[in-house]
Amino acid sequence: MRAGPILVGVDGSAESREALAWAAGLAQVTGAGVLAVHAVGLLEKLGPGGSSLPAAGHLEEIRAVFDTTWCEPGRRAGVSVEMQMRYGTPAEVMLSAAEQEGAAMVVVGSRGAGRAGPGILGSTSNRLARSCPVPVVIVPAPHPDGAEATQPG
Amino acid sequence: MVILFGSLSGQDRHSNWPGHPEGPGRLAAVDSGMAAAGLADHLSPLTGRPVRREELARVHSEDYLDALLALDRFGGGELDPDTAMSEGSWETALAAAGMGLAAIEALERGEGDAAFLAVRPPGHHATASQAMGFCLLNNVAISAAALVADGQRVLILDWDVHHGNGTQEIFWDDPAVLYVSTHQWPAYPGTGRAAEVGGPAARGLNVNIPLPPGTTGDAARLAMEKIVAPAVESFGPDWLLISAGFDAHRRDPMADLDWTAGDFADLTRDAGSLLGRPGRTVAFLEGGYDLEALALSSAATMAALMGVAYRPEAPSSGGPGREAVLATARIRERQLSGAEQ
């Protein structure tokens, strides 16, 4: 595994929490850093209930949830998690972050926090698997009975 | 003045998902604004035409078009966290793209002085190979590419509040297209820096004017005077295609600029005077998610295309943004003089 952080895509979905837990497990074993990246989309300007968030509060609000909730699986594993927010689609954001940060690998959940049912085009994991220059790990959805994610080891 | 009005109102079958801000109600809002302004009787209805695969393929990759078609056959699905296709989305997207081509052909036949197209889904975020930001097919780019294939030079003026990353990418290195964008910065999709001035074959033909939250219309007018007018004069376009998003309006929930309907009227007037020739302007609806603001702003734009001074809201001024415009002018000057050394 090349030097560089383990890049994890996070969006608040159960799958992305699972991905972060898996990455944190690997970081414990390897000593690599974990960099959690969130792609800020167009709709995130609308807060809960569809009301507009002011520009100044928009990113801070997302960052607060990112820090306190989305990164919690990393902290639970005792791993320090760096956070980045970038505008764009998840796939493009992860590809550019992987390149710019010299990531050792990219870890994503099998699907994100979408609302429109299953898509067959342009899913983040599919696109990363085709285009990412470093290894990509796709972590499956949490087991329905609540079992922990498989830990790397 | 005869303004061609191409609308998919009542015909569009595209839905992202229930409650999504980019919904069919947007076209009804354009209709209501037009009626309230008393413009309906002065517009000439435009009928769209089918768009051919090769016309799409000038802009989008064959793989991407195949993938959209496959998703359409699947009944729709999610494309990114903001964007989805439903049953009927593909048909509606094709109709939107075809409306642009029909408008150009009608103007070339001398049937009107300008065209306004109330179409959806919007297009300017769609890249050659990716749907994003509510956009499937890049409508304005498909029309511009058709004109370029015919030997024409095209100015695309994109005043949607979000940067048109797809249009920028598609024409990045095309010397026959001058792309100008005013947009809030920082904001989605993260592109649109002033220093992005175009590829080696089109140096200076990509003009980004990033504006801070709260910017009022006076900054946009300053940008037209200080940055856009010289670029247009030097380029010499045959056509003006406007990516007319109305989400820079102060009421819009998706961004934080402070423009009014009067500002869109002024921009339309100023853009028309830059081109200096009638019958070669087409405005494509892009964003705009507050329905009342959309109604007022689209009507003000249509009226300005007619040469009618209809300003349901006074132009705005006094906010930030003028310094950002002047800074953009300096950055562009540095970038372009550096390229010449």
Coordinates of C-alpha atoms in Angstrom, one line a residue:
Chain A
M1 CA 0.0 0.0 0.0
R2 CA 1.5 3.3 -1.0
A3 CA 2.0 6.1 1.5
G4 CA -0.9 8.6 1.7
P5 CA -4.2 8.8 3.5
I6 CA -7.1 6.4 3.1
L7 CA -9.7 8.5 1.4
V8 CA -13.3 7.8 2.5
G9 CA -16.4 9.2 0.9
V10 CA -19.0 10.3 3.5
D11 CA -22.5 11.6 3.1
G12 CA -24.3 10.6 6.3
S13 CA -25.7 7.3 4.8
A14 CA -25.4 4.1 6.7
E15 CA -23.2 2.8 3.9
S16 CA -20.8 5.7 4.2
R17 CA -20.6 5.2 8.0
E18 CA -19.8 1.5 7.3
A19 CA -17.1 2.6 4.8
L20 CA -15.6 4.9 7.4
A21 CA -15.6 2.2 10.1
W22 CA -13.8 -0.1 7.6
A23 CA -11.2 2.5 6.8
A24 CA -10.7 3.2 10.5
G25 CA -10.0 -0.4 11.1
L26 CA -7.4 -0.5 8.3
A27 CA -5.8 2.7 9.6
Q28 CA -5.4 1.1 13.0
V29 CA -3.5 -1.8 11.4
T30 CA -1.4 0.2 9.0
G31 CA -1.0 3.6 10.8
A32 CA -2.2 5.4 7.7
G33 CA -4.2 8.6 8.1
V34 CA -7.9 8.8 7.3
L35 CA -9.3 11.6 5.2
A36 CA -13.1 11.8 5.1
V37 CA -14.4 13.8 2.1
H38 CA -17.9 15.0 1.6
A39 CA -19.2 16.2 -1.9
V40 CA -21.4 19.2 -1.4
G41 CA -24.2 19.0 -3.9
L42 CA -26.6 21.5 -5.3
L43 CA -29.5 20.5 -3.0
E44 CA -27.5 20.9 0.1
K45 CA -28.2 24.7 0.0
L46 CA -31.7 23.7 1.1
G47 CA -31.8 22.8 4.7
P48 CA -34.2 20.4 6.4
G49 CA -37.7 21.1 5.2
G50 CA -36.5 22.7 2.0
S51 CA -35.8 26.1 3.5
S52 CA -32.8 28.0 2.2
L53 CA -29.6 28.1 4.3
P54 CA -27.7 31.4 4.2
A55 CA -24.3 31.2 2.4
A56 CA -22.4 31.8 5.6
G57 CA -24.2 29.1 7.6
H58 CA -24.6 26.6 4.8
L59 CA -21.1 25.0 4.9
E60 CA -20.8 25.5 8.7
E61 CA -24.0 23.5 9.2
I62 CA -22.9 20.7 7.0
R63 CA -19.4 20.7 8.7
A64 CA -21.0 20.4 12.1
V65 CA -23.0 17.3 11.2
F66 CA -19.9 16.0 9.3
D67 CA -17.8 16.4 12.4
T68 CA -20.2 15.3 15.1
T69 CA -22.1 12.5 13.4
W70 CA -20.7 11.3 10.1
C71 CA -17.1 11.0 11.4
E72 CA -18.2 9.3 14.6
P73 CA -17.2 5.7 13.5
G74 CA -13.6 6.9 13.1
R75 CA -13.4 8.4 16.5
R76 CA -15.1 5.3 18.0
A77 CA -12.2 3.3 16.6
G78 CA -9.7 5.7 18.1
V79 CA -8.5 7.0 14.8
S80 CA -8.0 10.7 13.9
V81 CA -10.1 11.6 10.9
E82 CA -9.4 14.7 8.8
M83 CA -12.4 16.2 7.1
Q84 CA -12.7 18.0 3.7
M85 CA -15.8 19.3 1.9
R86 CA -15.7 19.9 -1.8
Y87 CA -18.4 21.1 -4.2
G88 CA -19.3 18.7 -7.0
T89 CA -20.6 15.2 -7.6
P90 CA -19.3 12.4 -5.3
A91 CA -17.4 10.6 -8.1
E92 CA -15.7 13.7 -9.4
V93 CA -14.9 14.9 -5.9
M94 CA -13.4 11.6 -4.9
L95 CA -11.3 11.3 -8.1
S96 CA -9.9 14.9 -7.7
A97 CA -9.3 14.4 -4.0
A98 CA -7.5 11.1 -4.5
E99 CA -5.2 12.7 -7.0
Q100 CA -4.5 15.9 -5.1
E101 CA -4.1 14.3 -1.7
G102 CA -2.0 11.4 -3.0
A103 CA -4.4 8.9 -1.5
A104 CA -3.3 5.3 -0.8
M105 CA -6.8 4.0 -1.6
V106 CA -10.3 5.1 -1.8
V107 CA -13.1 3.6 0.3
V108 CA -16.8 4.2 -0.4
G109 CA -20.1 2.7 0.6
S110 CA -21.9 0.6 -2.0
R111 CA -24.4 3.4 -2.4
G112 CA -24.9 6.9 -1.0
A113 CA -27.7 8.9 0.5
G114 CA -29.8 9.0 -2.7
R115 CA -33.5 9.4 -2.8
A116 CA -34.6 8.3 -6.2
G117 CA -34.3 4.6 -6.1
P118 CA -31.7 2.4 -7.8
G119 CA -29.7 4.0 -10.6
I120 CA -27.7 2.1 -13.1
L121 CA -25.7 5.1 -14.4
G122 CA -22.9 7.1 -12.9
S123 CA -23.0 5.6 -9.5
T124 CA -20.1 6.7 -7.4
S125 CA -18.7 3.3 -6.8
N126 CA -19.0 2.2 -10.5
R127 CA -17.3 5.3 -11.7
L128 CA -14.5 5.1 -9.2
A129 CA -14.0 1.4 -10.0
R130 CA -13.5 2.4 -13.7
S131 CA -11.5 5.6 -13.3
C132 CA -9.7 5.8 -10.0
P133 CA -5.9 5.5 -10.3
V134 CA -5.6 3.9 -6.8
P135 CA -7.3 0.9 -5.3
V136 CA -10.9 1.3 -4.6
V137 CA -12.7 -0.6 -1.8
I138 CA -16.5 -0.7 -2.0
V139 CA -18.0 -1.5 1.4
P140 CA -21.4 -3.2 1.4
A141 CA -24.5 -2.0 3.2
P142 CA -24.8 -2.7 6.9
H143 CA -26.1 -6.2 7.7
P144 CA -29.9 -6.0 8.4
D145 CA -29.4 -7.6 11.8
G146 CA -27.0 -4.8 12.8
A147 CA -23.8 -6.8 12.7
E148 CA -20.6 -4.7 12.6
A149 CA -18.8 -4.2 9.3
T150 CA -16.2 -6.7 8.4
Q151 CA -12.9 -5.4 9.7
P152 CA -9.8 -5.5 7.6
G153 CA -7.0 -7.5 9.1
Chain B
M1 CA -40.3 42.8 -32.6
V2 CA -41.3 39.2 -32.9
I3 CA -40.2 37.0 -30.1
L4 CA -40.4 33.2 -30.6
F5 CA -41.6 31.4 -27.5
G6 CA -40.8 27.8 -27.3
S7 CA -42.3 26.1 -24.2
L8 CA -42.6 22.6 -23.0
S9 CA -45.2 23.7 -20.4
G10 CA -47.8 21.0 -20.1
Q11 CA -45.8 18.5 -22.2
D12 CA -42.8 17.8 -20.0
R13 CA -42.7 14.4 -18.3
H14 CA -39.5 14.8 -16.4
S15 CA -39.4 14.5 -12.7
N16 CA -36.4 14.1 -10.4
W17 CA -38.5 13.1 -7.4
P18 CA -41.5 14.6 -5.6
G19 CA -40.7 17.8 -3.8
H20 CA -37.5 18.4 -5.9
P21 CA -37.1 22.2 -6.6
E22 CA -36.5 21.6 -10.3
G23 CA -40.1 20.5 -11.1
P24 CA -42.8 21.1 -13.8
G25 CA -44.2 24.0 -11.8
R26 CA -41.3 26.1 -13.1
L27 CA -42.6 26.2 -16.6
A28 CA -46.1 27.1 -15.4
A29 CA -44.5 30.0 -13.5
V30 CA -42.9 31.3 -16.7
D31 CA -46.4 31.1 -18.3
S32 CA -48.0 33.0 -15.5
G33 CA -45.3 35.7 -15.5
M34 CA -45.7 36.2 -19.2
A35 CA -49.5 36.4 -18.9
A36 CA -49.3 38.9 -16.0
A37 CA -47.0 41.1 -17.9
G38 CA -49.4 41.1 -20.9
L39 CA -46.8 39.6 -23.2
A40 CA -48.6 36.5 -24.3
D41 CA -50.2 38.2 -27.3
H42 CA -46.9 39.5 -28.5
L43 CA -45.1 36.2 -28.6
S44 CA -45.0 33.8 -31.6
P45 CA -45.3 30.2 -30.5
L46 CA -42.4 28.0 -31.6
T47 CA -42.7 24.3 -32.3
G48 CA -39.8 22.2 -31.4
R49 CA -38.3 19.5 -33.6
P50 CA -36.7 16.1 -33.0
V51 CA -33.1 16.2 -32.3
R52 CA -30.8 13.8 -34.2
R53 CA -28.3 11.5 -32.5
E54 CA -25.4 13.1 -34.3
E55 CA -26.5 16.5 -33.1
L56 CA -26.3 15.3 -29.5
A57 CA -23.0 13.5 -30.2
R58 CA -21.3 16.8 -31.1
V59 CA -21.5 17.5 -27.4
H60 CA -22.0 14.3 -25.5
S61 CA -20.1 11.0 -25.7
E62 CA -21.8 8.0 -27.3
D63 CA -21.3 6.0 -24.1
Y64 CA -23.1 8.7 -22.1
L65 CA -26.0 8.9 -24.5
D66 CA -26.3 5.1 -24.5
A67 CA -26.3 5.1 -20.7
L68 CA -29.1 7.7 -20.5
L69 CA -31.1 5.7 -23.0
A70 CA -30.5 2.6 -20.9
L71 CA -31.7 4.3 -17.8
D72 CA -34.7 5.6 -19.6
R73 CA -35.6 2.0 -20.7
F74 CA -35.1 0.9 -17.1
G75 CA -37.8 3.4 -16.1
G76 CA -35.5 6.0 -14.6
G77 CA -33.2 6.2 -11.6
E78 CA -30.7 8.3 -9.8
L79 CA -27.8 9.9 -11.6
D80 CA -26.2 11.9 -8.7
P81 CA -27.4 13.0 -5.3
D82 CA -29.2 16.0 -6.9
T83 CA -30.4 14.5 -10.2
A84 CA -32.6 11.7 -11.4
M85 CA -34.5 10.5 -14.4
S86 CA -38.1 9.4 -14.3
E87 CA -40.2 7.7 -17.0
G88 CA -40.5 10.4 -19.7
S89 CA -37.3 12.3 -18.7
W90 CA -35.4 11.2 -21.8
E91 CA -38.2 12.3 -24.1
T92 CA -38.4 15.6 -22.3
A93 CA -34.7 16.2 -22.4
L94 CA -34.7 15.5 -26.2
A95 CA -37.6 18.0 -26.6
A96 CA -35.6 20.6 -24.7
A97 CA -32.5 20.1 -26.9
G98 CA -34.6 20.1 -30.0
M99 CA -36.3 23.3 -29.1
G100 CA -33.0 25.1 -29.2
L101 CA -32.3 23.8 -32.7
A102 CA -35.8 24.7 -33.9
A103 CA -35.3 28.2 -32.6
I104 CA -32.0 28.7 -34.5
E105 CA -33.6 27.4 -37.7
A106 CA -36.6 29.6 -37.3
L107 CA -34.5 32.7 -36.7
E108 CA -32.3 31.9 -39.7
R109 CA -35.5 31.8 -41.8
G110 CA -36.3 35.3 -40.5
E111 CA -39.3 34.3 -38.5
G112 CA -38.4 36.3 -35.4
D113 CA -36.1 38.7 -33.8
A114 CA -35.1 36.6 -30.8
A115 CA -36.3 33.4 -29.0
F116 CA -37.1 32.5 -25.4
L117 CA -37.2 28.8 -24.6
A118 CA -39.0 27.7 -21.4
V119 CA -37.6 24.2 -21.3
R120 CA -36.5 21.8 -18.7
P121 CA -34.5 19.9 -17.5
P122 CA -31.8 22.6 -17.5
G123 CA -28.5 21.9 -19.2
H124 CA -25.5 23.9 -18.3
H125 CA -24.0 21.5 -15.6
A126 CA -24.2 18.5 -17.9
T127 CA -20.7 17.7 -19.2
A128 CA -19.9 15.6 -22.2
S129 CA -20.2 12.4 -20.2
Q130 CA -22.0 13.2 -16.9
A131 CA -25.4 14.3 -15.7
M132 CA -25.2 16.5 -12.7
G133 CA -26.9 19.5 -10.9
F134 CA -30.4 18.7 -12.3
C135 CA -29.0 18.6 -15.9
L136 CA -29.2 15.7 -18.4
L137 CA -28.4 17.1 -21.9
N138 CA -26.6 20.4 -22.2
N139 CA -29.2 22.3 -24.3
V140 CA -27.3 25.5 -24.9
A141 CA -24.2 23.5 -25.8
I142 CA -26.0 21.4 -28.3
S143 CA -27.3 24.5 -30.1
A144 CA -24.0 26.2 -29.9
A145 CA -22.3 23.1 -31.4
A146 CA -24.8 23.1 -34.2
L147 CA -24.0 26.7 -35.0
V148 CA -20.2 26.1 -34.8
A149 CA -20.6 23.1 -37.2
D150 CA -22.2 25.6 -39.6
G151 CA -19.2 27.9 -39.4
Q152 CA -20.8 30.4 -36.9
R153 CA -19.2 32.1 -33.9
V154 CA -21.2 31.9 -30.7
L155 CA -21.3 33.9 -27.5
I156 CA -22.8 32.0 -24.6
L157 CA -23.8 34.3 -21.8
D158 CA -24.6 32.3 -18.7
W159 CA -26.1 34.3 -15.8
D160 CA -27.4 31.4 -13.9
V161 CA -26.2 31.8 -10.3
H162 CA -24.3 28.5 -10.5
H163 CA -21.3 28.2 -12.8
G164 CA -22.0 26.3 -16.0
N165 CA -19.2 23.8 -15.6
G166 CA -20.5 21.6 -18.3
T167 CA -20.6 24.3 -20.9
Q168 CA -17.2 25.5 -19.9
E169 CA -15.7 22.0 -20.2
I170 CA -17.4 21.3 -23.6
F171 CA -16.1 24.5 -25.2
W172 CA -12.9 24.9 -23.2
D173 CA -10.6 24.7 -26.2
D174 CA -13.0 25.8 -28.9
P175 CA -12.0 29.0 -30.7
A176 CA -15.5 29.5 -32.1
V177 CA -17.2 29.9 -28.8
L178 CA -16.9 32.7 -26.2
Y179 CA -18.3 31.4 -22.9
V180 CA -19.1 34.1 -20.3
S181 CA -20.5 33.2 -16.8
T182 CA -21.5 35.3 -13.8
H183 CA -22.0 33.2 -10.8
Q184 CA -21.9 33.1 -7.0
W185 CA -18.6 32.0 -5.6
P186 CA -17.9 29.9 -3.7
A187 CA -20.8 27.7 -4.5
Y188 CA -21.8 24.6 -6.4
P189 CA -20.3 23.1 -8.5
G190 CA -17.0 24.5 -7.3
T191 CA -15.7 25.5 -10.8
G192 CA -15.7 29.0 -12.3
R193 CA -12.6 30.7 -11.0
A194 CA -11.6 33.9 -12.8
A195 CA -8.2 32.4 -13.7
E196 CA -9.9 29.7 -15.8
V197 CA -9.5 31.5 -19.1
G198 CA -9.7 28.7 -21.7
G199 CA -7.6 26.1 -23.4
P200 CA -4.5 26.7 -25.7
A201 CA -6.7 27.1 -28.8
A202 CA -9.2 29.4 -27.0
R203 CA -7.1 31.4 -24.6
G204 CA -9.3 34.2 -23.2
L205 CA -12.5 32.8 -24.6
N206 CA -13.6 31.5 -21.2
V207 CA -14.7 34.4 -19.0
N208 CA -15.6 33.6 -15.4
I209 CA -16.9 36.4 -13.2
P210 CA -17.3 35.0 -9.7
L211 CA -19.4 37.1 -7.3
P212 CA -19.7 37.1 -3.5
P213 CA -23.0 36.4 -1.7
G214 CA -25.2 39.5 -1.6
T215 CA -24.0 40.9 -4.9
T216 CA -26.5 43.3 -6.5
G217 CA -27.2 43.9 -10.1
D218 CA -24.9 46.9 -10.4
A219 CA -21.9 44.6 -10.2
A220 CA -23.3 42.5 -13.0
R221 CA -23.7 45.7 -15.1
L222 CA -20.2 46.7 -14.3
A223 CA -19.0 43.2 -15.4
M224 CA -20.8 43.6 -18.7
E225 CA -19.1 47.0 -19.2
K226 CA -15.5 46.2 -18.0
I227 CA -15.1 42.6 -18.9
V228 CA -17.7 41.2 -21.2
A229 CA -18.0 44.1 -23.7
P230 CA -14.3 44.1 -24.6
A231 CA -14.2 40.3 -24.8
V232 CA -17.2 40.3 -27.1
E233 CA -15.9 43.1 -29.3
S234 CA -12.7 41.3 -29.8
F235 CA -14.4 38.0 -30.5
G236 CA -17.1 39.1 -32.9
P237 CA -19.9 36.6 -32.4
D238 CA -22.6 35.8 -34.9
W239 CA -25.0 34.5 -32.3
L240 CA -25.9 35.1 -28.7
L241 CA -27.2 32.1 -26.7
I242 CA -28.2 33.0 -23.1
S243 CA -28.1 30.4 -20.3
A244 CA -30.9 32.2 -18.6
G245 CA -31.1 31.0 -15.0
F246 CA -33.0 33.1 -12.6
D247 CA -31.7 31.8 -9.4
A248 CA -29.5 34.9 -8.8
H249 CA -32.8 36.6 -7.8
R250 CA -32.8 37.7 -4.2
R251 CA -35.8 35.4 -3.4
D252 CA -34.2 32.2 -4.7
P253 CA -33.6 29.6 -2.1
M254 CA -30.6 28.0 -3.9
A255 CA -28.2 30.8 -3.7
D256 CA -27.5 34.2 -2.1
L257 CA -27.2 36.9 -4.8
D258 CA -29.5 39.9 -4.5
W259 CA -30.6 40.5 -8.0
T260 CA -34.1 41.5 -9.1
A261 CA -36.3 41.1 -12.2
G262 CA -35.1 44.5 -13.3
D263 CA -31.5 43.3 -13.3
F264 CA -32.4 40.5 -15.7
A265 CA -34.1 43.0 -17.9
D266 CA -31.0 45.2 -17.9
L267 CA -28.6 42.3 -18.6
T268 CA -30.8 41.2 -21.5
R269 CA -30.8 44.7 -23.0
D270 CA -27.0 45.1 -22.5
A271 CA -26.3 41.6 -24.0
G272 CA -28.4 42.4 -27.0
S273 CA -26.5 45.7 -27.6
L274 CA -23.2 43.8 -27.5
L275 CA -24.3 41.5 -30.3
G276 CA -25.5 44.4 -32.4
R277 CA -27.6 42.4 -34.8
P278 CA -31.2 41.3 -34.6
G279 CA -32.5 37.8 -35.1
R280 CA -29.6 36.0 -33.6
T281 CA -30.4 35.7 -29.9
V282 CA -31.8 32.6 -28.1
A283 CA -32.4 32.5 -24.3
F284 CA -32.6 29.0 -22.7
L285 CA -34.2 28.6 -19.3
E286 CA -31.7 27.1 -16.8
G287 CA -32.2 27.5 -13.1
G288 CA -34.6 29.5 -11.0
Y289 CA -36.5 27.9 -8.2
D290 CA -38.6 30.5 -6.5
L291 CA -41.6 30.5 -8.6
E292 CA -42.7 34.1 -8.1
A293 CA -39.2 35.3 -8.8
L294 CA -39.0 33.1 -11.9
A295 CA -42.3 34.5 -13.2
L296 CA -41.2 38.1 -12.8
S297 CA -37.7 37.6 -14.0
S298 CA -38.5 35.5 -17.1
A299 CA -41.2 38.0 -18.1
A300 CA -38.8 40.9 -17.6
T301 CA -36.2 39.1 -19.8
M302 CA -38.8 38.4 -22.6
A303 CA -39.9 42.0 -22.5
A304 CA -36.3 43.2 -22.8
L305 CA -35.9 40.9 -25.8
M306 CA -38.9 42.7 -27.3
G307 CA -37.3 46.0 -26.5
V308 CA -40.1 46.8 -24.0
A309 CA -39.1 48.4 -20.7
Y310 CA -41.0 46.1 -18.3
R311 CA -39.4 46.1 -14.9
P312 CA -41.7 44.7 -12.2
E313 CA -38.9 45.2 -9.7
A314 CA -36.3 48.0 -9.9
P315 CA -32.8 47.1 -10.7
S316 CA -30.7 46.5 -7.6
S317 CA -27.5 48.2 -6.4
G318 CA -25.5 48.9 -3.4
G319 CA -24.4 45.4 -2.4
P320 CA -21.0 43.9 -2.7
G321 CA -19.5 42.5 -5.9
R322 CA -18.1 45.5 -7.7
E323 CA -14.6 44.9 -6.2
A324 CA -14.9 41.2 -7.1
V325 CA -15.6 42.3 -10.7
L326 CA -12.6 44.6 -10.8
A327 CA -10.4 41.9 -9.2
T328 CA -11.6 39.5 -12.0
A329 CA -10.6 42.0 -14.6
R330 CA -7.1 42.2 -13.1
I331 CA -6.8 38.4 -12.8
R332 CA -7.8 37.9 -16.4
E333 CA -5.3 40.6 -17.5
R334 CA -2.5 38.8 -15.7
Q335 CA -3.4 35.4 -17.0
L336 CA -3.7 36.6 -20.6
S337 CA -0.6 38.8 -20.6
G338 CA 1.3 35.8 -19.0
A339 CA 0.2 33.6 -21.9
E340 CA 1.6 36.1 -24.4
Q341 CA 5.1 36.2 -22.9

